[in-house]
mmCIF file of C-alpha atoms in Angstrom:
data_model
loop_
_atom_site.group_PDB
_atom_site.id
_atom_site.type_symbol
_atom_site.label_atom_id
_atom_site.label_comp_id
_atom_site.label_asym_id
_atom_site.label_seq_id
_atom_site.Cartn_x
_atom_site.Cartn_y
_atom_site.Cartn_z
ATOM 1 C CA MET A 165 5.970 13.306 -16.636
ATOM 2 C CA ASN A 166 8.263 16.044 -17.913
ATOM 3 C CA ARG A 167 5.555 18.686 -17.609
ATOM 4 C CA PRO A 168 5.698 21.081 -14.652
ATOM 5 C CA ALA A 169 3.819 20.089 -11.545
ATOM 6 C CA THR A 170 0.297 21.369 -11.181
ATOM 7 C CA ALA A 171 -0.401 24.103 -8.679
ATOM 8 C CA SER A 172 -1.993 23.269 -5.373
ATOM 9 C CA THR A 173 -5.732 23.731 -5.268
ATOM 10 C CA ALA A 174 -8.016 24.276 -2.315
ATOM 11 C CA GLY A 175 -8.769 21.020 -0.545
ATOM 12 C CA THR A 176 -6.011 19.096 -2.336
ATOM 13 C CA PRO A 177 -2.348 18.521 -1.550
ATOM 14 C CA SER A 178 0.408 20.310 -3.386
ATOM 15 C CA THR A 179 2.248 18.261 -5.982
ATOM 16 C CA ALA A 180 4.883 20.966 -6.337
ATOM 17 C CA ALA A 181 7.411 18.758 -4.536
ATOM 18 C CA GLY A 182 8.170 15.083 -4.314
ATOM 19 C CA PRO A 183 10.024 12.693 -6.605
ATOM 20 C CA LEU A 184 6.913 11.971 -8.690
ATOM 21 C CA ALA A 185 5.882 15.605 -9.130
ATOM 22 C CA GLY A 186 4.406 16.126 -12.582
ATOM 23 C CA LEU A 187 3.333 12.497 -12.997
ATOM 24 C CA ARG A 188 -0.360 12.302 -13.859
ATOM 25 C CA VAL A 189 -2.192 9.262 -12.533
ATOM 26 C CA LEU A 190 -5.810 8.336 -13.210
ATOM 27 C CA ASP A 191 -7.118 6.076 -10.449
ATOM 28 C CA ALA A 192 -9.970 4.293 -12.217
ATOM 29 C CA ALA A 193 -9.982 1.393 -9.752
ATOM 30 C CA SER A 194 -12.282 0.359 -6.920
ATOM 31 C CA LEU A 195 -12.083 -1.368 -3.533
ATOM 32 C CA TYR A 196 -8.841 -1.062 -1.524
ATOM 33 C CA ALA A 197 -5.658 -2.552 -2.992
ATOM 34 C CA ALA A 198 -5.548 -0.882 -6.410
ATOM 35 C CA PRO A 199 -6.609 2.571 -5.140
ATOM 36 C CA LEU A 200 -3.988 2.208 -2.378
ATOM 37 C CA LEU A 201 -1.387 1.694 -5.104
ATOM 38 C CA ALA A 202 -2.444 5.056 -6.540
ATOM 39 C CA SER A 203 -2.359 6.630 -3.067
ATOM 40 C CA LEU A 204 1.275 5.573 -2.678
ATOM 41 C CA LEU A 205 2.076 7.420 -5.902
ATOM 42 C CA ALA A 206 0.241 10.483 -4.558
ATOM 43 C CA ASP A 207 2.298 10.243 -1.371
ATOM 44 C CA GLN A 208 5.408 10.780 -3.484
ATOM 45 C CA GLY A 209 4.063 13.850 -5.278
ATOM 46 C CA ALA A 210 2.101 12.484 -8.246
ATOM 47 C CA ASP A 211 -1.023 14.327 -9.377
ATOM 48 C CA VAL A 212 -3.591 11.584 -8.795
ATOM 49 C CA VAL A 213 -7.192 11.903 -9.929
ATOM 50 C CA LYS A 214 -9.769 9.564 -8.410
ATOM 51 C CA LEU A 215 -12.420 8.610 -10.956
ATOM 52 C CA GLU A 216 -15.766 8.136 -9.227
ATOM 53 C CA PRO A 217 -19.159 7.057 -10.542
ATOM 54 C CA PRO A 218 -22.166 9.357 -10.226
ATOM 55 C CA GLY A 219 -23.082 9.341 -6.534
ATOM 56 C CA GLY A 220 -19.526 8.636 -5.419
ATOM 57 C CA ASP A 221 -17.331 5.647 -4.646
ATOM 58 C CA ALA A 222 -18.915 2.946 -2.474
ATOM 59 C CA TYR A 223 -15.862 2.991 -0.179
ATOM 60 C CA ARG A 224 -16.672 6.535 0.971
ATOM 61 C CA ALA A 225 -18.736 4.987 3.771
ATOM 62 C CA THR A 226 -15.823 2.895 5.126
ATOM 63 C CA ALA A 227 -12.663 3.433 7.178
ATOM 64 C CA PHE A 228 -10.689 2.601 4.039
ATOM 65 C CA TRP A 229 -11.730 5.802 2.257
ATOM 66 C CA PRO A 230 -9.198 8.219 3.844
ATOM 67 C CA LEU A 231 -6.442 5.768 2.891
ATOM 68 C CA VAL A 232 -7.470 5.571 -0.765
ATOM 69 C CA ALA A 233 -8.630 9.192 -1.208
ATOM 70 C CA ARG A 234 -5.745 11.011 0.462
ATOM 71 C CA GLY A 235 -3.758 13.229 -1.829
ATOM 72 C CA LYS A 236 -6.228 12.841 -4.702
ATOM 73 C CA ARG A 237 -8.631 15.023 -6.627
ATOM 74 C CA SER A 238 -12.109 13.688 -7.361
ATOM 75 C CA VAL A 239 -13.643 13.557 -10.830
ATOM 76 C CA VAL A 240 -17.099 12.165 -11.589
ATOM 77 C CA LEU A 241 -17.781 10.870 -15.093
ATOM 78 C CA ASP A 242 -20.527 8.651 -16.440
ATOM 79 C CA PRO A 243 -19.181 6.370 -19.185
ATOM 80 C CA ALA A 244 -22.778 5.506 -20.078
ATOM 81 C CA ASP A 245 -23.243 8.817 -21.907
ATOM 82 C CA ALA A 246 -21.344 10.259 -24.845
ATOM 83 C CA GLY A 247 -19.964 13.228 -22.924
ATOM 84 C CA GLY A 248 -18.631 11.015 -20.173
ATOM 85 C CA ARG A 249 -16.947 8.660 -22.631
ATOM 86 C CA ALA A 250 -15.319 11.565 -24.483
ATOM 87 C CA ALA A 251 -14.078 13.108 -21.239
ATOM 88 C CA LEU A 252 -12.720 9.786 -20.009
ATOM 89 C CA ARG A 253 -10.867 9.294 -23.280
ATOM 90 C CA GLY A 254 -9.365 12.726 -22.781
ATOM 91 C CA LEU A 255 -8.137 11.864 -19.300
ATOM 92 C CA VAL A 256 -6.545 8.680 -20.620
ATOM 93 C CA ALA A 257 -4.830 10.686 -23.352
ATOM 94 C CA ALA A 258 -3.426 13.125 -20.791
ATOM 95 C CA ALA A 259 -2.385 10.599 -18.152
ATOM 96 C CA ASP A 260 1.016 9.037 -17.578
ATOM 97 C CA VAL A 261 -0.478 6.178 -15.550
ATOM 98 C CA VAL A 262 -3.928 4.599 -15.301
ATOM 99 C CA VAL A 263 -4.750 2.164 -12.486
ATOM 100 C CA VAL A 264 -7.560 -0.358 -13.102
ATOM 101 C CA ASN A 265 -8.718 -3.553 -11.397
ATOM 102 C CA GLU A 266 -11.740 -4.907 -13.249
ATOM 103 C CA PRO A 267 -12.008 -7.916 -15.586
ATOM 104 C CA ALA A 268 -11.175 -7.265 -19.217
ATOM 105 C CA ALA A 269 -14.780 -7.321 -20.442
ATOM 106 C CA ARG A 270 -15.910 -4.717 -17.924
ATOM 107 C CA LEU A 271 -12.910 -2.532 -18.681
ATOM 108 C CA ALA A 272 -13.630 -2.737 -22.402
ATOM 109 C CA ALA A 273 -17.203 -1.587 -21.833
ATOM 110 C CA ARG A 274 -15.830 1.597 -20.240
ATOM 111 C CA GLY A 275 -13.033 2.099 -22.742
ATOM 112 C CA LEU A 276 -10.483 1.302 -20.053
ATOM 113 C CA ASP A 277 -9.076 -1.969 -21.356
ATOM 114 C CA PRO A 278 -5.302 -1.756 -21.885
ATOM 115 C CA ALA A 279 -5.451 -2.165 -25.675
ATOM 116 C CA THR A 280 -7.891 0.716 -26.100
ATOM 117 C CA MET A 281 -5.998 2.999 -23.727
ATOM 118 C CA LEU A 282 -2.600 2.298 -25.293
ATOM 119 C CA ALA A 283 -4.069 3.060 -28.721
ATOM 120 C CA VAL A 284 -5.153 6.460 -27.376
ATOM 121 C CA ASN A 285 -1.892 7.061 -25.494
ATOM 122 C CA PRO A 286 1.046 4.882 -26.651
ATOM 123 C CA ARG A 287 3.313 6.076 -23.811
ATOM 124 C CA LEU A 288 0.819 5.172 -21.103
ATOM 125 C CA VAL A 289 1.662 2.881 -18.188
ATOM 126 C CA VAL A 290 -1.386 0.798 -17.253
ATOM 127 C CA ALA A 291 -1.342 -0.831 -13.817
ATOM 128 C CA HIS A 292 -3.802 -3.724 -14.196
ATOM 129 C CA VAL A 293 -4.533 -5.271 -10.820
ATOM 130 C CA SER A 294 -6.133 -8.720 -10.784
ATOM 131 C CA GLY A 295 -6.508 -11.589 -8.353
ATOM 132 C CA TYR A 296 -4.069 -14.036 -9.938
ATOM 133 C CA GLY A 297 -2.391 -12.290 -12.859
ATOM 134 C CA ALA A 298 -3.253 -11.773 -16.502
ATOM 135 C CA ASP A 299 -2.734 -15.369 -17.636
ATOM 136 C CA GLY A 300 -2.412 -18.907 -16.318
ATOM 137 C CA PRO A 301 -4.934 -21.512 -15.127
ATOM 138 C CA ALA A 302 -6.258 -19.307 -12.305
ATOM 139 C CA ALA A 303 -6.490 -16.112 -14.359
ATOM 140 C CA GLY A 304 -10.019 -14.770 -14.386
ATOM 141 C CA ARG A 305 -10.945 -16.041 -10.937
ATOM 142 C CA PRO A 306 -12.271 -13.402 -8.535
ATOM 143 C CA GLY A 307 -9.506 -12.520 -6.118
ATOM 144 C CA ASN A 308 -8.304 -10.059 -3.504
ATOM 145 C CA GLY A 309 -5.607 -9.723 -0.887
ATOM 146 C CA THR A 310 -7.110 -12.419 1.318
ATOM 147 C CA MET A 311 -7.136 -14.887 -1.560
ATOM 148 C CA GLY A 312 -3.542 -13.885 -2.262
ATOM 149 C CA GLU A 313 -2.526 -14.685 1.315
ATOM 150 C CA ALA A 314 -4.175 -18.095 1.092
ATOM 151 C CA PHE A 315 -2.969 -18.998 -2.407
ATOM 152 C CA ALA A 316 0.628 -17.956 -1.642
ATOM 153 C CA GLY A 317 0.750 -20.214 1.414
ATOM 154 C CA LEU A 318 0.759 -17.603 4.177
ATOM 155 C CA THR A 319 -2.569 -18.721 5.649
ATOM 156 C CA HIS A 320 -1.386 -22.328 5.943
ATOM 157 C CA MET A 321 1.747 -21.162 7.750
ATOM 158 C CA THR A 322 -0.127 -18.933 10.218
ATOM 159 C CA GLY A 323 -1.560 -20.146 13.527
ATOM 160 C CA ASP A 324 -0.659 -22.459 16.369
ATOM 161 C CA ALA A 325 1.088 -25.713 15.541
ATOM 162 C CA ASP A 326 -1.923 -27.783 16.647
ATOM 163 C CA GLY A 327 -4.575 -25.403 15.344
ATOM 164 C CA PRO A 328 -6.207 -24.547 12.015
ATOM 165 C CA PRO A 329 -4.801 -22.146 9.425
ATOM 166 C CA MET A 330 -5.460 -18.503 10.261
ATOM 167 C CA LEU A 331 -5.971 -15.347 8.265
ATOM 168 C CA PRO A 332 -4.264 -12.142 9.404
ATOM 169 C CA SER A 333 -6.700 -9.653 10.905
ATOM 170 C CA VAL A 334 -5.494 -6.873 8.591
ATOM 171 C CA PRO A 335 -5.547 -6.571 4.763
ATOM 172 C CA LEU A 336 -1.918 -7.638 4.489
ATOM 173 C CA GLY A 337 -2.091 -8.993 0.949
ATOM 174 C CA ASP A 338 -3.696 -5.815 -0.328
ATOM 175 C CA ALA A 339 -1.039 -3.572 1.209
ATOM 176 C CA VAL A 340 1.901 -5.722 0.102
ATOM 177 C CA MET A 341 0.508 -5.829 -3.428
ATOM 178 C CA ALA A 342 -0.023 -2.055 -3.456
ATOM 179 C CA TYR A 343 3.622 -1.402 -2.582
ATOM 180 C CA ALA A 344 4.833 -3.942 -5.142
ATOM 181 C CA GLY A 345 2.558 -2.407 -7.757
ATOM 182 C CA ALA A 346 3.678 1.135 -6.998
ATOM 183 C CA PHE A 347 7.286 0.057 -7.453
ATOM 184 C CA GLY A 348 6.405 -1.599 -10.757
ATOM 185 C CA VAL A 349 4.660 1.548 -11.964
ATOM 186 C CA ALA A 350 7.581 3.776 -10.962
ATOM 187 C CA ALA A 351 10.035 1.475 -12.765
ATOM 188 C CA ALA A 352 7.878 1.423 -15.901
ATOM 189 C CA CYS A 353 7.534 5.214 -15.871
ATOM 190 C CA HIS A 354 11.292 5.575 -15.590
ATOM 191 C CA ASP A 355 11.770 3.358 -18.626
ATOM 192 C CA VAL A 356 9.138 5.211 -20.665
ATOM 193 C CA ARG A 357 10.171 8.735 -19.699
ATOM 194 C CA VAL A 358 13.928 8.403 -19.257
ATOM 195 C CA ASN A 359 14.895 5.512 -21.523
ATOM 196 C CA GLY A 360 12.314 6.164 -24.227
ATOM 197 C CA GLY A 361 10.675 2.781 -23.807
ATOM 198 C CA PRO A 362 7.134 2.050 -24.979
ATOM 199 C CA GLY A 363 3.979 2.247 -22.928
ATOM 200 C CA ARG A 364 3.025 -1.014 -21.304
ATOM 201 C CA VAL A 365 0.813 -2.939 -18.919
ATOM 202 C CA VAL A 366 2.158 -3.613 -15.418
ATOM 203 C CA ASP A 367 0.610 -6.942 -14.353
ATOM 204 C CA VAL A 368 -0.041 -6.681 -10.597
ATOM 205 C CA ASN A 369 -1.575 -9.328 -8.348
ATOM 206 C CA PRO A 370 -1.455 -10.137 -4.626
ATOM 207 C CA VAL A 371 -0.396 -13.770 -5.011
ATOM 208 C CA GLU A 372 2.988 -13.016 -6.551
ATOM 209 C CA ALA A 373 3.547 -10.082 -4.201
ATOM 210 C CA MET A 374 2.892 -12.344 -1.206
ATOM 211 C CA LEU A 375 5.386 -14.945 -2.451
ATOM 212 C CA HIS A 376 8.117 -12.561 -1.317
ATOM 213 C CA VAL A 377 6.630 -12.466 2.184
ATOM 214 C CA VAL A 378 6.713 -16.255 2.495
ATOM 215 C CA GLY A 379 9.949 -16.621 0.523
ATOM 216 C CA PRO A 380 12.160 -18.207 3.214
ATOM 217 C CA THR A 381 9.609 -20.947 3.854
ATOM 218 C CA LEU A 382 9.251 -21.578 0.121
ATOM 219 C CA VAL A 383 13.002 -22.129 -0.151
ATOM 220 C CA THR A 384 12.728 -24.909 2.424
ATOM 221 C CA ALA A 385 9.535 -26.306 0.910
ATOM 222 C CA ALA A 386 10.889 -26.456 -2.633
ATOM 223 C CA ALA A 387 13.870 -28.468 -1.442
ATOM 224 C CA GLY A 388 11.598 -30.911 0.378
ATOM 225 C CA VAL A 389 9.001 -31.548 -2.329
ATOM 226 C CA GLY A 390 11.192 -33.921 -4.316
ATOM 227 C CA ALA A 391 12.244 -35.755 -1.172
ATOM 228 C CA GLY A 392 8.657 -36.453 -0.130
ATOM 229 C CA ALA A 393 8.864 -34.279 2.980
ATOM 230 C CA ALA A 394 5.714 -32.889 4.590
ATOM 231 C CA PRO A 395 4.973 -29.193 3.997
ATOM 232 C CA PRO A 396 6.409 -26.868 6.651
ATOM 233 C CA GLY A 397 3.968 -26.650 9.550
ATOM 234 C CA ARG A 398 2.628 -23.772 11.566
ATOM 235 C CA LEU A 399 4.997 -22.306 14.139
ATOM 236 C CA GLY A 400 2.714 -20.154 16.274
ATOM 237 C CA GLY A 401 4.742 -17.015 16.886
ATOM 238 C CA GLY A 402 7.918 -18.622 15.586
ATOM 239 C CA LEU A 403 9.713 -17.952 12.331
ATOM 240 C CA ALA A 404 11.666 -20.431 10.233
ATOM 241 C CA GLY A 405 15.350 -19.537 10.495
ATOM 242 C CA SER A 406 14.925 -17.480 13.661
ATOM 243 C CA ALA A 407 16.492 -18.925 16.804
ATOM 244 C CA LEU A 408 13.912 -17.338 19.117
ATOM 245 C CA ARG A 409 10.825 -15.342 18.203
ATOM 246 C CA ASP A 410 7.765 -14.924 20.395
ATOM 247 C CA VAL A 411 5.709 -12.589 22.557
ATOM 248 C CA TYR A 412 5.934 -12.598 26.340
ATOM 249 C CA ALA A 413 3.608 -11.320 29.069
ATOM 250 C CA CYS A 414 5.035 -8.659 31.394
ATOM 251 C CA ALA A 415 4.248 -7.864 35.024
ATOM 252 C CA ASP A 416 2.109 -4.815 34.201
ATOM 253 C CA GLY A 417 -0.142 -6.696 31.784
ATOM 254 C CA GLY A 418 1.666 -5.527 28.674
ATOM 255 C CA TRP A 419 3.243 -7.798 26.097
ATOM 256 C CA LEU A 420 6.807 -7.848 24.792
ATOM 257 C CA ALA A 421 7.971 -9.069 21.365
ATOM 258 C CA VAL A 422 11.470 -10.565 21.089
ATOM 259 C CA SER A 423 13.225 -11.926 18.006
ATOM 260 C CA VAL A 424 16.884 -12.955 17.930
ATOM 261 C CA SER A 425 18.830 -15.026 15.432
ATOM 262 C CA THR A 426 22.595 -14.411 15.599
ATOM 263 C CA PRO A 427 25.029 -16.187 17.955
ATOM 264 C CA ARG A 428 25.856 -12.882 19.653
ATOM 265 C CA GLN A 429 22.193 -12.115 20.248
ATOM 266 C CA LEU A 430 21.517 -15.573 21.664
ATOM 267 C CA ARG A 431 24.506 -15.344 23.984
ATOM 268 C CA ASP A 432 23.611 -11.890 25.274
ATOM 269 C CA LEU A 433 19.919 -12.691 25.655
ATOM 270 C CA ALA A 434 20.730 -15.743 27.755
ATOM 271 C CA ALA A 435 22.953 -13.600 29.972
ATOM 272 C CA ILE A 436 20.294 -10.907 30.460
ATOM 273 C CA VAL A 437 17.537 -13.344 31.418
ATOM 274 C CA GLY A 438 19.805 -15.355 33.728
ATOM 275 C CA ALA A 439 19.970 -18.528 31.657
ATOM 276 C CA PRO A 440 23.138 -20.654 31.511
ATOM 277 C CA ALA A 441 25.484 -19.950 28.621
ATOM 278 C CA GLY A 442 24.538 -21.947 25.568
ATOM 279 C CA THR A 443 20.830 -22.148 26.421
ATOM 280 C CA VAL A 444 18.736 -22.176 23.243
ATOM 281 C CA GLY A 445 15.344 -23.252 21.926
ATOM 282 C CA GLY A 446 12.477 -23.906 24.300
ATOM 283 C CA GLU A 447 14.644 -23.584 27.398
ATOM 284 C CA LEU A 448 15.727 -20.088 26.390
ATOM 285 C CA GLY A 449 12.129 -19.184 25.575
ATOM 286 C CA ALA A 450 11.033 -20.316 29.038
ATOM 287 C CA ALA A 451 13.788 -18.230 30.636
ATOM 288 C CA VAL A 452 12.723 -15.160 28.667
ATOM 289 C CA ARG A 453 9.115 -15.769 29.701
ATOM 290 C CA ALA A 454 10.035 -15.879 33.384
ATOM 291 C CA TRP A 455 12.268 -12.804 33.070
ATOM 292 C CA ALA A 456 9.638 -10.723 31.252
ATOM 293 C CA GLY A 457 6.973 -11.763 33.741
ATOM 294 C CA GLY A 458 8.910 -10.061 36.514
ATOM 295 C CA LEU A 459 9.287 -6.695 34.779
ATOM 296 C CA ASP A 460 7.088 -3.917 33.536
ATOM 297 C CA ARG A 461 7.073 -3.827 29.758
ATOM 298 C CA ALA A 462 8.879 -0.492 29.417
ATOM 299 C CA GLU A 463 11.715 -1.680 31.654
ATOM 300 C CA ALA A 464 12.067 -4.920 29.693
ATOM 301 C CA VAL A 465 12.250 -2.998 26.412
ATOM 302 C CA ASP A 466 14.875 -0.643 27.848
ATOM 303 C CA ARG A 467 17.054 -3.479 29.153
ATOM 304 C CA LEU A 468 17.002 -5.248 25.799
ATOM 305 C CA ALA A 469 17.798 -2.033 23.939
ATOM 306 C CA ALA A 470 20.734 -1.316 26.249
ATOM 307 C CA ALA A 471 22.155 -4.718 25.302
ATOM 308 C CA ARG A 472 21.528 -4.093 21.582
ATOM 309 C CA LEU A 473 18.879 -6.791 21.488
ATOM 310 C CA PRO A 474 15.647 -6.400 19.503
ATOM 311 C CA GLY A 475 12.613 -6.113 21.736
ATOM 312 C CA ALA A 476 9.502 -4.019 21.255
ATOM 313 C CA PRO A 477 6.224 -3.386 23.008
ATOM 314 C CA VAL A 478 3.227 -5.159 21.511
ATOM 315 C CA ASN A 479 1.244 -1.988 20.974
ATOM 316 C CA THR A 480 -2.507 -1.753 20.765
ATOM 317 C CA ALA A 481 -3.977 0.399 18.010
ATOM 318 C CA HIS A 482 -4.593 3.086 20.651
ATOM 319 C CA ASP A 483 -0.925 2.898 21.636
ATOM 320 C CA VAL A 484 0.106 3.395 18.013
ATOM 321 C CA VAL A 485 -1.925 6.545 17.365
ATOM 322 C CA THR A 486 -0.607 8.183 20.556
ATOM 323 C CA ASP A 487 2.989 6.926 20.475
ATOM 324 C CA PRO A 488 5.516 9.769 21.031
ATOM 325 C CA HIS A 489 8.129 8.255 18.713
ATOM 326 C CA LEU A 490 5.675 8.003 15.825
ATOM 327 C CA ARG A 491 4.439 11.521 16.550
ATOM 328 C CA HIS A 492 7.987 12.859 16.532
ATOM 329 C CA ARG A 493 8.688 11.087 13.257
ATOM 330 C CA GLY A 494 5.586 12.534 11.634
ATOM 331 C CA ALA A 495 4.520 8.971 10.864
ATOM 332 C CA LEU A 496 0.862 9.850 11.386
ATOM 333 C CA ARG A 497 -0.918 12.713 9.663
ATOM 334 C CA THR A 498 -4.297 14.343 10.182
ATOM 335 C CA LEU A 499 -6.783 15.041 7.413
ATOM 336 C CA ARG A 500 -10.227 16.597 7.546
ATOM 337 C CA THR A 501 -13.391 15.180 6.070
ATOM 338 C CA PRO A 502 -15.671 17.451 4.023
ATOM 339 C CA GLU A 503 -17.871 17.643 7.131
ATOM 340 C CA GLY A 504 -14.997 19.036 9.220
ATOM 341 C CA ALA A 505 -14.124 15.936 11.244
ATOM 342 C CA THR A 506 -10.480 14.913 11.585
ATOM 343 C CA VAL A 507 -9.087 11.547 10.554
ATOM 344 C CA THR A 508 -5.632 10.069 11.151
ATOM 345 C CA VAL A 509 -3.773 8.283 8.363
ATOM 346 C CA PRO A 510 -0.227 6.963 7.935
ATOM 347 C CA ALA A 511 2.252 9.441 6.492
ATOM 348 C CA PRO A 512 4.141 8.634 3.294
ATOM 349 C CA SER A 513 6.561 5.747 3.734
ATOM 350 C CA PRO A 514 9.335 5.741 2.750
ATOM 351 C CA ARG A 515 10.252 9.391 2.871
ATOM 352 C CA ALA A 516 13.403 11.284 2.024
ATOM 353 C CA ALA A 517 15.821 11.627 4.931
ATOM 354 C CA HIS A 518 15.867 15.413 4.583
ATOM 355 C CA GLU A 519 12.135 15.746 5.234
ATOM 356 C CA PRO A 520 11.452 17.267 8.660
ATOM 357 C CA ALA A 521 10.535 15.016 11.565
ATOM 358 C CA THR A 522 7.211 16.623 12.297
ATOM 359 C CA GLY A 523 3.566 15.703 12.310
ATOM 360 C CA ASP A 524 2.696 18.970 10.563
ATOM 361 C CA PRO A 525 1.793 18.082 6.969
ATOM 362 C CA ALA A 526 2.363 21.660 5.856
ATOM 363 C CA THR A 527 6.113 21.186 6.306
ATOM 364 C CA SER A 528 6.351 17.875 4.446
ATOM 365 C CA ALA A 529 7.779 17.662 0.940
ATOM 366 C CA THR A 530 4.764 15.525 0.012
ATOM 367 C CA PRO A 531 2.045 16.993 2.231
ATOM 368 C CA LEU A 532 -1.286 15.419 2.984
ATOM 369 C CA ALA A 533 -2.738 18.735 4.100
ATOM 370 C CA GLY A 534 -6.293 19.689 3.283
ATOM 371 C CA VAL A 535 -9.726 18.208 3.171
ATOM 372 C CA LEU A 536 -10.635 14.865 1.644
ATOM 373 C CA PRO A 537 -12.422 15.612 -1.626
ATOM 374 C CA THR A 538 -16.162 15.778 -2.033
ATOM 375 C CA VAL A 539 -17.757 13.756 -4.819
ATOM 376 C CA GLY A 540 -16.670 15.216 -8.148
ATOM 377 C CA GLN A 541 -15.179 18.304 -6.499
ATOM 378 C CA HIS A 542 -12.443 18.728 -9.102
ATOM 379 C CA THR A 543 -14.172 17.541 -12.274
ATOM 380 C CA GLY A 544 -14.098 20.840 -14.115
ATOM 381 C CA GLU A 545 -10.595 21.901 -13.168
ATOM 382 C CA VAL A 546 -9.077 18.508 -13.983
ATOM 383 C CA LEU A 547 -10.762 18.305 -17.383
ATOM 384 C CA ARG A 548 -9.484 21.777 -18.242
ATOM 385 C CA ALA A 549 -5.947 21.308 -16.893
ATOM 386 C CA TRP A 550 -5.352 17.854 -18.301
ATOM 387 C CA ALA A 551 -6.853 18.819 -21.651
ATOM 388 C CA ALA A 552 -4.251 21.564 -22.002
ATOM 389 C CA SER A 553 -1.327 19.130 -22.156
ATOM 390 C CA ALA A 554 -2.698 15.787 -23.299
ATOM 391 C CA HIS A 555 -0.607 13.403 -25.326
ATOM 392 C CA GLU A 556 -3.498 13.427 -27.814
ATOM 393 C CA PRO A 557 -5.030 16.941 -27.705
ATOM 394 C CA ALA A 558 -7.769 16.210 -30.210
ATOM 395 C CA ALA A 559 -9.182 13.517 -27.950
ATOM 396 C CA HIS A 560 -10.090 16.022 -25.295
ATOM 397 C CA GLU A 561 -11.568 18.886 -27.165
ATOM 398 C CA PRO A 562 -15.219 17.823 -26.738
ATOM 399 C CA ALA A 563 -14.745 17.200 -23.014
ATOM 400 C CA ALA A 564 -12.951 20.495 -22.481
ATOM 401 C CA GLN A 565 -15.683 22.388 -24.291
ATOM 402 C CA GLU A 566 -18.568 20.589 -22.624
ATOM 403 C CA PRO A 567 -17.494 19.440 -19.151
ATOM 404 C CA ALA A 568 -21.051 19.684 -17.862
ATOM 405 C CA ALA A 569 -22.074 16.841 -20.144
ATOM 406 C CA SER A 570 -19.826 14.421 -18.295
ATOM 407 C CA ALA A 571 -20.058 15.672 -14.719
ATOM 408 C CA LYS A 572 -22.795 14.054 -12.662
#
């Protein structure tokens, strides 16, 4: 991590700036959540290499690929042959972080199990993503973000009060876990590089990440278990601890989201919607519903904002990708596919306050400019560059001398 950042190469983002500049990350994972963890590190300036099998990653054919390939270089190695195994060992020796998400036996067959990698590189941080964690009664079960949502209780809490449990229509558990995992990796790297701590495994799973999403309900539930109380039920659009939280139809067909919880907010909301002072609960919700139904959505949002009350449009996905506020903030960035098509992805979040509010990636401190990588596009250059400064130089010499043996 103390080495200078690598130079920008054609078709890849520059890692010359960003708080994680100089950090080398090998993304040896598959699917969405674990590669997204690596993408978040790339967003902050890390030099992230995506390890692909011969023929390319299966996710290349999905809408997830731009999200998990952005900001990364592509290397193709075949661990089934001697050259591929030697080259992979060299990348592990040179890396600061390796991200994996397969069961231990499959990782061991590729030389990517934590014990083997830490023997090669004792200062390595290994992010091992699993469904339920490295130990415990459920360890070893197949899992993903959806299972994490269900196991952590979110699915039971979601839906109408008189309806069945519902899954969110987005990969929420995967994204929450990726952010939690990226934080864990950054903290571990700080300890290794700044405090001189040892290399280690960061145990990442969606269940424990999702516990923080459902935390307030768990506080209530834990207190009620011993008293024989029923589990907290589904609240529709409500939220435990929130005085009023729902969506309301507006006169122009749009929808408005409102969520208030403090005494001041309740008082002022009642005044705006014409309800008697002290109105709360279902009566206040009905008053808000009638008020919103008589206004266009934009006017309702403006009136709430003027009163310092939280209200927002319920945007469609089309609204989001064309929203002027998000465009001004540079919250959406454009990449190009190898075929020349453009694709929109979220910009790094969070970002430093001094970064310019622009959608132009060329002016960002952690740019996403360039073309998404082709399969194995950077194999040769990565093997050469990483071999030059590996933690274990001898481990890479065969790969550096014979890169063609490992590139497929």
